[in-house]
Amino acid sequence: MPKRVDHGERRAAIAEALIKVAARRGLHAVGMREVAAEAGVSLRLVQYYFETKEKLLLAGLHRLAERFGERFSAHVPAAEEDRAPRAVIEALLRAALPTDEDSRTFHHLYTSYAVLAVTDPELARQPFIKSPDAAEDTLGALLRQARDADQLRPGTDPRSEAVGLLAMSAGLGTSVLVGQRTAEAAAEVLRYRLDRIFRPGAPGTSA
Amino acid sequence: MPKRVDHGERRAAIAEALIKVAARRGLHAVGMREVAAEAGVSLRLVQYYFETKEKLLLAGLHRLAERFGERFSAHVPAAEEDRAPRAVIEALLRAALPTDEDSRTFHHLYTSYAVLAVTDPELARQPFIKSPDAAEDTLGALLRQARDADQLRPGTDPRSEAVGLLAMSAGLGTSVLVGQRTAEAAAEVLRYRLDRIFRPGAPGTSA
DNA sequence: ACGATGTTGGTACAGCTGTATCATCAACGG
DNA sequence: CCGTTGATGATACAGCTGTACCAACATCGT
């Protein structure tokens, strides 16, 4: 079997296995042996591609961040077309909610990493800021665009709204995760919030 | 030494030690030996008062929830007096932000527990819902009160705003925790949000 | 005064963790 | 065609974890 192997591919597969295991049993409970089993390789292999556990966890975080970027920006291109800004933004924020199993694990693990970052200096230097910042920029731009099209209520500050909306979305996401409310209820709160930001009667506005 | 000892008091002290250790090194890294050392007792003692680690963690969560209730409702009684609803609510939400070290550890650990609850069924049944629900009720009541005093912009739904504000506060809290923004910046976003809820010129409104 | 009881200390144990070591095997370069 | 090298497997190891066990000791009821 031992031919030359694509390291990057291998590492990605193992990192993916890490994410799967962490989603199932919690990031704190993940062990290298279990990751190896999930990836269908030997423990030694995991050691081979990521020398240490810390590096493995780091790789998992990066993979997660990639997903975040993809998932978020995957909904933006559609905005360039003729859809109403209101609809685009709502779709964006809805996608950030833990509805399907995929976004559930994303929320779960991202929060896990964030918690670890509070005490682990190495993790604290990781891209915990970049991705959210980028999201804020994107959403802010969309809102500014809507304001320029005179679709927002007067006195609205796009930047502050963007930050607030994303923070709210994150908070709602956590509450859904712990079972305090359903994803639908959270989406409803989001919808209400947007109704209060957009001018009544703006395209895409509900009711 | 062995006289009759107040179990409740002892348990509280040890739980407090758990919280201190967890705040310093992360909830995932906490061990019974370290808790014992922090509390200044022997490992055996920790075992004696909490037979198992799981029960110790549970006790820590309950202690944390108590703090939450105290901290939150400690600001409410003052509301019964003559202070403007706007000021009371802002103070409330500000208090929920990780400003001082105390609220930092609260945010940190509460989030840690929430993350654990996703995979641990025993934790999932704990009061993760009750306290936040109570907070939503309280804040909702305050907003309703403000609306009845005609201090809110027309069309505002107190309940939805309460849920949204608390979710936003939680999300902002996390962002402060991971160092994405300062507590002051978060408070500023909160202030802006309240300005958009309260009628311009309502008592306590900024600018 | 004395035994029962609540409280405490010391310590051992089994299991799991991440990591290191040694050996093997396939493939390619010369 | 052979040795160097990349890739993999098996296994050993030291450390830490939560938990269990055993002994001691002060206090209280009688």
Coordinates of C-alpha atoms (C1' of nucleotides) in Angstrom, one line a residue:
Chain A
M1 CA 0.0 0.0 0.0
P2 CA 2.6 2.6 0.9
K3 CA 2.8 4.7 -2.1
R4 CA 3.3 8.5 -2.0
V5 CA 0.2 10.0 -0.4
D6 CA -1.4 13.4 -0.5
H7 CA -0.7 14.7 2.9
G8 CA -3.2 17.6 2.7
E9 CA -6.0 15.3 1.7
R10 CA -5.1 12.9 4.5
R11 CA -5.0 15.7 7.1
A12 CA -8.3 17.0 5.9
A13 CA -9.9 13.6 6.2
I14 CA -8.6 13.1 9.7
A15 CA -9.6 16.6 10.8
E16 CA -13.1 15.8 9.4
A17 CA -13.1 12.7 11.6
L18 CA -12.1 14.8 14.6
I19 CA -15.1 17.0 13.9
K20 CA -17.5 14.1 13.6
V21 CA -16.3 12.5 16.9
A22 CA -16.3 15.9 18.7
A23 CA -19.8 16.6 17.5
R24 CA -21.0 13.2 18.8
R25 CA -19.2 13.1 22.1
G26 CA -18.1 16.6 22.8
L27 CA -14.8 18.3 22.1
H28 CA -13.6 17.7 25.6
A29 CA -14.0 14.0 25.3
V30 CA -12.3 13.5 22.1
G31 CA -9.2 11.2 22.1
M32 CA -6.7 10.5 19.4
R33 CA -7.6 6.8 19.4
E34 CA -11.2 7.6 18.7
V35 CA -10.3 10.0 16.0
A36 CA -8.1 7.3 14.4
A37 CA -11.0 4.8 14.6
E38 CA -13.4 7.2 13.1
A39 CA -11.1 8.0 10.2
G40 CA -10.4 4.3 9.7
V41 CA -6.7 4.6 10.3
S42 CA -4.3 3.5 13.0
L43 CA -3.4 5.7 16.0
R44 CA 0.1 6.0 14.6
L45 CA -1.2 7.6 11.5
V46 CA -2.9 10.4 13.3
Q47 CA 0.4 10.9 15.1
Y48 CA 2.1 10.9 11.8
Y49 CA 0.1 13.6 10.2
F50 CA -0.4 15.7 13.3
E51 CA 2.5 15.2 15.6
T52 CA 0.6 16.4 18.7
K53 CA -3.0 16.6 19.9
E54 CA -2.9 20.3 20.1
K55 CA -2.0 20.5 16.5
L56 CA -4.8 18.2 15.6
L57 CA -7.3 20.4 17.5
L58 CA -5.9 23.4 15.8
A59 CA -6.4 21.8 12.4
G60 CA -10.0 20.9 13.4
L61 CA -10.7 24.6 14.3
H62 CA -9.3 25.7 10.9
R63 CA -11.4 23.3 9.1
L64 CA -14.4 24.5 11.0
A65 CA -13.6 28.1 10.2
E66 CA -13.4 27.2 6.6
R67 CA -16.9 25.8 6.7
F68 CA -18.1 28.9 8.4
G69 CA -16.7 31.1 5.7
E70 CA -18.2 28.9 3.0
R71 CA -21.5 28.6 4.5
F72 CA -21.8 32.3 5.2
S73 CA -20.6 33.5 1.8
A74 CA -22.4 30.8 -0.1
H75 CA -25.6 32.8 0.5
V76 CA -24.1 36.2 -0.5
P77 CA -23.5 35.7 -4.2
A78 CA -27.2 35.3 -4.7
A79 CA -27.6 38.8 -3.3
E80 CA -25.8 40.3 -6.2
E81 CA -28.8 39.3 -8.2
D82 CA -32.3 40.8 -8.0
R83 CA -33.3 39.5 -4.6
A84 CA -34.4 42.1 -2.1
P85 CA -31.7 42.9 0.5
R86 CA -34.2 42.1 3.3
A87 CA -34.6 38.6 1.9
V88 CA -30.9 38.1 1.5
I89 CA -30.1 39.2 5.0
E90 CA -32.8 37.1 6.5
A91 CA -31.6 34.1 4.7
L92 CA -28.1 34.8 5.9
L93 CA -29.0 35.1 9.5
R94 CA -31.3 32.1 9.3
A95 CA -28.4 30.1 7.9
A96 CA -26.4 31.0 11.0
L97 CA -29.0 29.4 13.2
P98 CA -28.6 25.8 14.3
T99 CA -31.4 24.3 12.1
D100 CA -30.0 21.3 10.4
E101 CA -27.6 18.9 12.0
D102 CA -24.6 20.5 10.2
S103 CA -25.1 24.0 11.6
R104 CA -25.8 22.5 15.0
T105 CA -22.4 20.9 15.1
F106 CA -20.9 24.0 13.8
H107 CA -22.4 26.1 16.6
H108 CA -21.6 23.4 19.2
L109 CA -17.9 23.0 18.3
Y110 CA -17.2 26.7 17.5
T111 CA -18.5 27.5 21.0
S112 CA -16.4 24.7 22.4
Y113 CA -13.3 26.1 20.9
A114 CA -14.2 29.6 22.0
V115 CA -14.5 28.4 25.6
L116 CA -11.2 26.7 25.3
A117 CA -9.6 29.8 23.9
V118 CA -10.5 31.7 27.2
T119 CA -7.8 29.7 29.0
D120 CA -5.6 28.4 26.2
P121 CA -3.3 31.2 24.9
E122 CA -2.4 29.2 21.8
L123 CA -6.1 28.9 20.8
A124 CA -6.7 32.5 21.7
R125 CA -4.5 33.6 18.9
Q126 CA -6.5 31.7 16.4
P127 CA -9.0 33.1 13.9
F128 CA -11.7 33.7 16.4
I129 CA -11.8 37.3 15.4
K130 CA -11.2 37.2 11.7
S131 CA -14.2 35.2 10.6
P132 CA -16.8 37.1 12.7
D133 CA -15.3 40.4 11.8
A134 CA -15.6 39.5 8.1
A135 CA -19.2 38.5 8.7
E136 CA -19.9 41.8 10.4
D137 CA -18.3 43.6 7.4
T138 CA -20.4 41.7 4.9
L139 CA -23.6 42.2 6.8
G140 CA -22.8 45.8 7.4
A141 CA -22.3 46.3 3.7
L142 CA -25.6 44.7 2.9
L143 CA -27.4 46.9 5.3
R144 CA -25.6 50.0 4.0
Q145 CA -26.7 49.0 0.6
A146 CA -30.3 48.7 1.8
R147 CA -30.1 52.1 3.5
D148 CA -28.9 53.7 0.3
A149 CA -31.9 52.2 -1.4
D150 CA -34.0 53.9 1.2
Q151 CA -35.3 50.7 2.6
L152 CA -34.3 51.2 6.2
R153 CA -36.1 53.2 8.9
P154 CA -34.6 56.6 9.4
G155 CA -31.7 56.9 11.9
T156 CA -30.5 53.3 11.4
D157 CA -26.8 52.7 11.7
P158 CA -25.8 49.8 9.5
R159 CA -22.6 48.9 11.4
S160 CA -24.2 48.8 14.8
E161 CA -27.1 46.9 13.5
A162 CA -24.8 44.4 11.8
V163 CA -22.9 43.8 15.0
G164 CA -26.1 43.6 17.0
L165 CA -27.8 41.2 14.6
L166 CA -24.9 38.8 14.5
A167 CA -24.5 38.8 18.3
M168 CA -28.2 38.2 18.6
S169 CA -28.0 35.4 16.1
A170 CA -25.2 33.8 18.0
G171 CA -27.1 34.1 21.3
L172 CA -30.2 32.7 19.8
G173 CA -28.2 29.9 18.3
T174 CA -26.9 29.0 21.8
S175 CA -30.4 29.0 23.2
V176 CA -31.5 26.7 20.5
L177 CA -28.6 24.4 21.1
V178 CA -29.4 24.0 24.8
G179 CA -33.0 23.4 24.0
Q180 CA -34.4 26.7 25.5
R181 CA -36.3 27.3 22.3
T182 CA -36.8 25.9 18.9
A183 CA -35.0 27.0 15.8
E184 CA -38.3 28.3 14.5
A185 CA -38.9 30.4 17.5
A186 CA -35.5 31.9 17.1
A187 CA -36.1 32.6 13.5
E188 CA -39.3 34.3 14.4
V189 CA -37.4 36.7 16.8
L190 CA -35.0 37.4 14.0
R191 CA -37.8 38.1 11.6
Y192 CA -39.3 40.5 14.1
R193 CA -36.0 42.3 14.6
L194 CA -35.6 42.8 10.8
D195 CA -39.1 44.1 10.6
R196 CA -38.0 46.8 13.0
I197 CA -35.0 47.7 11.0
F198 CA -36.5 47.8 7.5
R199 CA -39.0 50.4 6.6
P200 CA -42.5 49.1 6.7
G201 CA -43.5 48.0 3.2
A202 CA -39.9 47.5 2.0
P203 CA -39.6 44.7 -0.4
G204 CA -39.5 41.3 1.3
T205 CA -40.9 42.7 4.6
S206 CA -43.4 40.3 6.2
A207 CA -47.0 41.3 7.0
Chain B
M1 CA -10.7 18.4 64.9
P2 CA -13.6 16.2 63.9
K3 CA -16.6 17.9 65.4
R4 CA -20.0 17.9 63.8
V5 CA -19.7 20.1 60.7
D6 CA -22.3 21.9 58.6
H7 CA -22.4 19.9 55.4
G8 CA -24.2 22.6 53.4
E9 CA -21.5 25.1 54.3
R10 CA -18.7 22.7 53.4
R11 CA -20.3 21.8 50.1
A12 CA -20.7 25.5 49.2
A13 CA -17.1 26.2 50.0
I14 CA -15.9 23.3 47.9
A15 CA -18.2 24.2 45.0
E16 CA -16.8 27.7 45.2
A17 CA -13.3 26.3 45.0
L18 CA -14.4 24.3 41.9
I19 CA -15.6 27.5 40.3
K20 CA -12.3 29.3 41.1
V21 CA -10.2 26.5 39.6
A22 CA -12.4 26.2 36.6
A23 CA -12.2 29.9 36.0
R24 CA -8.5 29.8 36.1
R25 CA -7.8 26.6 34.1
G26 CA -11.0 25.9 32.3
L27 CA -13.8 23.6 33.3
H28 CA -12.5 20.8 31.1
A29 CA -9.2 20.7 32.9
V30 CA -10.5 20.7 36.5
G31 CA -9.6 17.7 38.6
M32 CA -10.8 16.7 42.0
R33 CA -7.3 16.9 43.4
E34 CA -6.9 20.5 42.3
V35 CA -10.3 21.4 43.7
A36 CA -9.3 19.8 47.0
A37 CA -6.1 21.8 47.1
E38 CA -7.9 25.1 46.3
A39 CA -10.4 24.5 49.0
G40 CA -7.6 23.6 51.4
V41 CA -8.9 20.1 52.1
S42 CA -7.9 16.6 51.3
L43 CA -9.0 14.7 48.2
R44 CA -10.9 12.4 50.4
L45 CA -13.0 15.2 51.7
V46 CA -14.2 16.2 48.3
Q47 CA -15.2 12.6 47.7
Y48 CA -16.9 12.6 51.0
Y49 CA -19.2 15.6 50.4
F50 CA -19.7 14.9 46.7
E51 CA -19.4 11.2 46.1
T52 CA -18.7 11.6 42.4
K53 CA -17.2 14.1 40.1
E54 CA -20.4 14.5 38.1
K55 CA -22.2 15.5 41.3
L56 CA -19.5 18.0 42.1
L57 CA -19.9 19.5 38.7
L58 CA -23.6 19.6 39.1
A59 CA -23.2 21.4 42.4
G60 CA -20.9 23.9 40.7
L61 CA -23.5 24.6 38.1
H62 CA -26.2 25.2 40.7
R63 CA -24.0 27.6 42.6
L64 CA -23.4 29.4 39.3
A65 CA -27.1 29.6 38.6
E66 CA -27.7 31.0 42.0
R67 CA -25.1 33.8 41.4
F68 CA -26.9 34.5 38.1
G69 CA -30.2 34.9 39.8
E70 CA -28.7 37.1 42.5
R71 CA -26.7 39.3 40.1
F72 CA -29.7 39.7 37.8
S73 CA -32.4 40.4 40.3
A74 CA -30.1 42.5 42.5
H75 CA -30.5 45.3 39.9
V76 CA -34.3 45.0 39.7
P77 CA -35.5 46.1 43.1
A78 CA -34.0 49.5 42.4
A79 CA -36.4 49.7 39.5
E80 CA -39.4 49.7 41.8
E81 CA -38.2 53.2 42.7
D82 CA -38.3 56.3 40.6
R83 CA -35.5 55.4 38.1
A84 CA -36.5 55.6 34.5
P85 CA -37.2 52.1 32.9
R86 CA -34.6 52.9 30.3
A87 CA -31.9 53.3 32.8
V88 CA -32.9 50.2 34.7
I89 CA -32.9 48.1 31.6
E90 CA -29.6 49.4 30.4
A91 CA -28.1 48.8 33.8
L92 CA -29.5 45.3 33.8
L93 CA -28.0 44.4 30.4
R94 CA -24.8 46.0 31.2
A95 CA -24.5 43.9 34.3
A96 CA -24.9 40.8 32.0
L97 CA -21.8 41.8 30.1
P98 CA -18.4 40.4 31.1
T99 CA -16.9 43.6 32.5
D100 CA -15.4 42.8 35.9
E101 CA -13.6 39.6 36.6
D102 CA -16.7 38.1 38.3
S103 CA -19.0 38.3 35.4
R104 CA -16.2 37.2 33.1
T105 CA -15.9 33.9 34.9
F106 CA -19.7 33.6 35.0
H107 CA -20.0 33.9 31.3
H108 CA -17.0 31.6 30.8
L109 CA -18.3 28.9 33.0
Y110 CA -21.9 29.1 32.1
T111 CA -21.0 28.7 28.5
S112 CA -18.7 25.8 29.4
Y113 CA -21.6 24.1 31.1
A114 CA -23.9 24.8 28.2
V115 CA -21.5 23.2 25.8
L116 CA -21.2 20.2 28.0
A117 CA -25.0 20.0 28.2
V118 CA -25.1 19.4 24.4
T119 CA -23.6 16.0 24.8
D120 CA -24.3 15.2 28.4
P121 CA -28.0 14.2 29.0
E122 CA -27.7 14.6 32.8
L123 CA -26.5 18.2 32.4
A124 CA -29.1 18.9 29.7
R125 CA -31.9 18.4 32.3
Q126 CA -30.4 21.1 34.6
P127 CA -31.6 24.6 34.9
F128 CA -30.3 25.9 31.7
I129 CA -33.7 27.0 30.7
K130 CA -35.3 28.2 34.0
S131 CA -32.9 31.0 34.7
P132 CA -32.8 32.5 31.2
D133 CA -36.6 32.1 31.0
A134 CA -37.0 34.0 34.2
A135 CA -34.7 36.7 32.9
E136 CA -36.8 37.0 29.8
D137 CA -39.9 37.3 31.8
T138 CA -38.4 40.0 34.0
L139 CA -37.0 42.1 31.2
G140 CA -40.3 41.6 29.2
A141 CA -42.2 42.9 32.2
L142 CA -40.0 46.0 32.4
L143 CA -40.4 46.7 28.7
R144 CA -44.2 46.3 29.0
Q145 CA -44.2 48.7 31.8
A146 CA -42.2 51.2 29.7
R147 CA -44.6 50.7 26.8
D148 CA -47.6 51.4 29.0
A149 CA -45.9 54.6 30.1
D150 CA -45.7 55.4 26.3
Q151 CA -41.9 55.4 26.3
L152 CA -41.4 52.9 23.5
R153 CA -41.6 53.5 19.8
P154 CA -44.9 52.4 18.3
G155 CA -45.2 48.8 17.2
T156 CA -42.7 47.5 19.7
D157 CA -43.4 44.0 21.1
P158 CA -42.0 43.8 24.6
R159 CA -41.6 40.0 24.6
S160 CA -39.8 39.8 21.3
E161 CA -37.5 42.6 22.3
A162 CA -36.8 41.0 25.6
V163 CA -35.7 37.8 24.0
G164 CA -33.8 39.6 21.4
L165 CA -32.0 41.8 23.8
L166 CA -30.9 39.0 26.1
A167 CA -29.8 36.9 23.1
M168 CA -27.8 39.9 21.9
S169 CA -26.4 40.5 25.3
A170 CA -25.2 36.9 25.5
G171 CA -23.7 37.0 22.0
L172 CA -21.9 40.2 22.8
G173 CA -20.7 38.7 26.0
T174 CA -19.1 35.8 24.2
S175 CA -17.4 38.2 21.7
V176 CA -16.0 40.1 24.6
L177 CA -14.8 36.9 26.2
V178 CA -12.8 35.8 23.2
G179 CA -11.4 39.3 22.8
Q180 CA -13.2 40.3 19.6
R181 CA -14.2 43.5 21.1
T182 CA -14.0 45.4 24.4
A183 CA -16.7 45.4 27.0
E184 CA -17.2 49.1 26.3
A185 CA -17.8 48.5 22.6
A186 CA -20.4 45.9 23.5
A187 CA -22.1 48.3 25.9
E188 CA -22.1 50.8 23.1
V189 CA -24.0 48.5 20.8
L190 CA -26.4 47.7 23.6
R191 CA -27.0 51.4 24.1
Y192 CA -27.6 52.0 20.4
R193 CA -30.1 49.1 20.4
L194 CA -32.0 50.6 23.3
D195 CA -32.1 54.0 21.6
R196 CA -33.9 52.3 18.8
I197 CA -36.4 50.7 21.1
F198 CA -37.2 53.7 23.3
R199 CA -39.0 56.7 22.0
P200 CA -36.6 59.6 21.2
G201 CA -36.6 61.8 24.2
A202 CA -37.8 59.2 26.6
P203 CA -36.3 59.7 30.1
G204 CA -32.9 58.2 30.3
T205 CA -32.4 58.2 26.5
S206 CA -28.9 59.2 25.4
A207 CA -28.2 62.0 23.0
Chain C
dA1 C1' -16.5 5.5 80.8
dC2 C1' -17.4 3.5 76.4
dG3 C1' -19.0 2.1 72.2
dA4 C1' -21.3 4.1 68.2
dT5 C1' -20.9 7.5 64.7
dG6 C1' -19.6 11.2 61.8
dT7 C1' -15.4 13.0 59.8
dT8 C1' -10.9 12.8 58.1
dG9 C1' -6.3 11.2 56.2
dG10 C1' -3.4 8.2 53.4
dT11 C1' -3.0 5.3 49.8
dA12 C1' -3.8 1.8 46.3
dC13 C1' -5.9 0.6 41.9
dA14 C1' -7.5 0.1 37.4
dG15 C1' -8.2 2.6 33.3
dC16 C1' -7.3 5.8 30.1
dT17 C1' -4.4 9.5 28.0
dG18 C1' -0.9 11.4 24.8
dT19 C1' 3.6 10.4 23.3
dA20 C1' 7.8 7.8 22.0
dT21 C1' 10.2 3.7 20.1
dC22 C1' 11.1 -0.1 17.1
dA23 C1' 10.3 -2.6 13.2
dT24 C1' 8.3 -3.4 8.5
dC25 C1' 7.0 -2.8 4.0
dA26 C1' 6.3 -0.7 -0.5
dA27 C1' 8.0 2.3 -3.9
dC28 C1' 11.1 5.1 -6.3
dG29 C1' 15.9 6.9 -7.9
dG30 C1' 20.2 5.7 -9.3
Chain D
dC1 C1' 18.6 -4.1 -8.8
dC2 C1' 19.3 -2.3 -4.5
dG3 C1' 19.4 1.1 -0.9
dT4 C1' 17.3 5.1 0.5
dT5 C1' 13.0 7.1 2.0
dG6 C1' 8.2 7.8 2.9
dA7 C1' 4.4 5.5 5.2
dT8 C1' 2.5 2.4 8.4
dG9 C1' 1.8 -0.9 12.2
dA10 C1' 2.3 -2.7 16.9
dT11 C1' 3.4 -1.8 21.3
dA12 C1' 5.5 0.1 25.4
dC13 C1' 5.6 3.9 28.8
dA14 C1' 5.0 7.3 32.1
dG15 C1' 1.6 10.2 34.0
dC16 C1' -2.7 11.4 35.4
dT17 C1' -7.6 10.5 36.3
dG18 C1' -11.7 9.2 39.3
dT19 C1' -12.8 6.0 42.6
dA20 C1' -12.4 2.5 46.4
dC21 C1' -10.6 0.9 50.5
dC22 C1' -8.8 0.9 55.2
dA23 C1' -7.5 2.9 59.3
dA24 C1' -7.7 6.6 62.9
dC25 C1' -9.7 9.9 65.7
dA26 C1' -12.6 13.2 68.1
dT27 C1' -17.1 13.7 69.6
dC28 C1' -21.6 12.5 71.4
dG29 C1' -25.4 9.7 73.6
dT30 C1' -26.0 6.7 77.2

